[in-house]
């Protein structure tokens, strides 16, 4: 995964929007949700750590994604929960923009984010 996976052209995800990359592509065993906030992109496992809810069905607010089921919030930069009921971080993945494309590095934690055991 050194080169990463090109998932979309820059601009394909609207500000505040999300693109889900399926587990069959990520190779991590999990779907990954790639969020856009402003001009930045962030990738988190597409599963809340509280119960079974897809974070991609939530919404982005002030640099966090809000879980649609019980409204836990996770920081986009490092996957840390910022309020109950979630108490455990969700894995992050590195994302970068290269030559006009959004490139995802599944299984490589975002810079500054904790490396979590799966
Ligand atoms: S399932 Fe996400 S907060 Fe409960």
Coordinates of C-alpha atoms and ligand atoms in Angstrom, one line a residue:
X1 CA 0.0 0.0 0.0
X2 CA 3.0 2.3 -0.4
X3 CA 1.5 4.1 -3.3
X4 CA -2.0 4.4 -1.9
X5 CA -5.2 4.0 -3.8
X6 CA -6.6 6.7 -6.1
X7 CA -10.2 6.9 -5.0
X8 CA -11.6 10.0 -6.8
X9 CA -10.6 13.2 -8.5
X10 CA -10.3 16.3 -6.2
X11 CA -13.7 17.9 -6.1
X12 CA -15.7 14.7 -6.4
X13 CA -16.6 14.9 -2.7
X14 CA -18.6 18.0 -1.8
X15 CA -17.6 20.1 1.2
X16 CA -19.1 18.2 4.2
X17 CA -19.6 15.2 2.1
X18 CA -18.3 11.6 2.2
X19 CA -17.2 8.8 -0.1
X20 CA -17.2 5.2 1.1
X21 CA -14.4 3.0 -0.1
X22 CA -15.6 -0.6 0.3
X23 CA -13.6 -3.2 2.2
X24 CA -13.0 -5.2 -1.0
X25 CA -10.9 -2.2 -2.2
X26 CA -9.4 -1.1 1.1
X27 CA -8.0 -4.6 2.0
X28 CA -8.4 -3.8 5.7
X29 CA -11.6 -5.8 6.2
X30 CA -13.5 -2.6 6.9
X31 CA -15.2 0.0 4.7
X32 CA -13.5 3.4 5.0
X33 CA -15.4 6.7 4.9
X34 CA -13.4 9.6 3.4
X35 CA -14.8 12.9 4.5
X36 CA -14.2 16.4 3.1
X37 CA -14.1 19.4 5.5
X38 CA -13.2 22.6 3.7
X39 CA -10.3 21.7 1.4
X40 CA -9.1 18.9 3.6
X41 CA -9.9 15.1 3.4
X42 CA -10.0 12.7 6.3
X43 CA -10.5 8.9 6.4
X44 CA -12.0 6.9 9.2
X45 CA -13.3 3.4 9.5
X46 CA -17.0 3.6 8.5
X47 CA -18.3 2.2 11.8
X48 CA -19.0 3.9 15.1
X49 CA -17.1 2.4 18.1
X50 CA -20.2 2.6 20.3
X51 CA -22.6 0.3 18.5
X52 CA -23.4 -0.6 14.9
X53 CA -23.9 2.6 12.9
X54 CA -22.2 3.8 9.8
X55 CA -20.4 7.1 10.3
X56 CA -20.9 7.9 6.6
X57 CA -24.6 8.2 7.4
X58 CA -23.8 10.9 9.9
X59 CA -22.7 14.5 9.2
X60 CA -19.6 16.7 9.5
X61 CA -19.7 19.6 11.9
X62 CA -16.8 21.7 13.2
X63 CA -14.1 19.2 12.2
X64 CA -15.9 16.2 13.6
X65 CA -18.2 13.5 12.3
X66 CA -21.5 13.0 14.2
X67 CA -22.8 9.4 14.5
X68 CA -26.4 9.3 13.3
X69 CA -27.6 6.8 15.9
X70 CA -26.7 8.3 19.3
X71 CA -24.8 11.4 18.3
X72 CA -21.4 10.5 19.5
X73 CA -18.7 12.7 17.8
X74 CA -15.3 11.8 16.4
X75 CA -12.5 14.2 15.5
X76 CA -11.7 13.8 11.8
X77 CA -8.0 14.4 12.4
X78 CA -7.3 11.6 14.8
X79 CA -10.5 9.6 15.2
X80 CA -10.8 10.4 19.0
X81 CA -14.3 10.5 20.4
X82 CA -15.2 14.0 21.9
X83 CA -18.4 13.1 23.7
X84 CA -20.4 10.1 25.0
X85 CA -21.7 7.6 24.3
X86 CA -18.5 6.6 22.3
X87 CA -15.4 6.2 24.5
X88 CA -13.1 4.5 22.0
X89 CA -11.4 6.1 19.0
X90 CA -12.1 4.9 15.5
X91 CA -9.1 4.0 13.2
X92 CA -7.9 6.7 10.9
X93 CA -6.2 6.3 7.5
X94 CA -3.9 8.7 5.7
X95 CA -5.3 10.6 2.8
X96 CA -3.4 13.0 0.5
X97 CA -4.1 14.9 -2.6
X98 CA -1.7 14.1 -5.5
X99 CA -1.8 15.3 -9.0
X100 CA -5.5 16.2 -8.8
X101 CA -6.6 13.0 -7.2
X102 CA -7.5 11.9 -3.7
X103 CA -5.2 9.1 -2.6
X104 CA -6.1 6.8 0.3
X105 CA -3.6 4.8 2.3
X106 CA -5.7 2.1 4.0
X107 CA -4.3 0.8 7.3
X108 CA -1.8 3.7 7.6
X109 CA -2.9 6.0 10.5
X110 CA -3.3 9.7 9.8
X111 CA -0.4 11.8 10.9
X112 CA -0.7 12.4 14.7
X113 CA -3.5 9.9 15.1
X114 CA -3.1 6.9 17.4
X115 CA -2.2 3.5 15.8
X116 CA -5.0 1.2 16.9
X117 CA -5.1 -2.6 17.0
X118 CA -7.7 -4.2 14.9
Ligands
LIG1 S1 -23.8 3.9 17.5 FE1 -22.7 5.7 17.3 S2 -23.2 6.8 19.1 FE2 -24.2 4.9 19.4

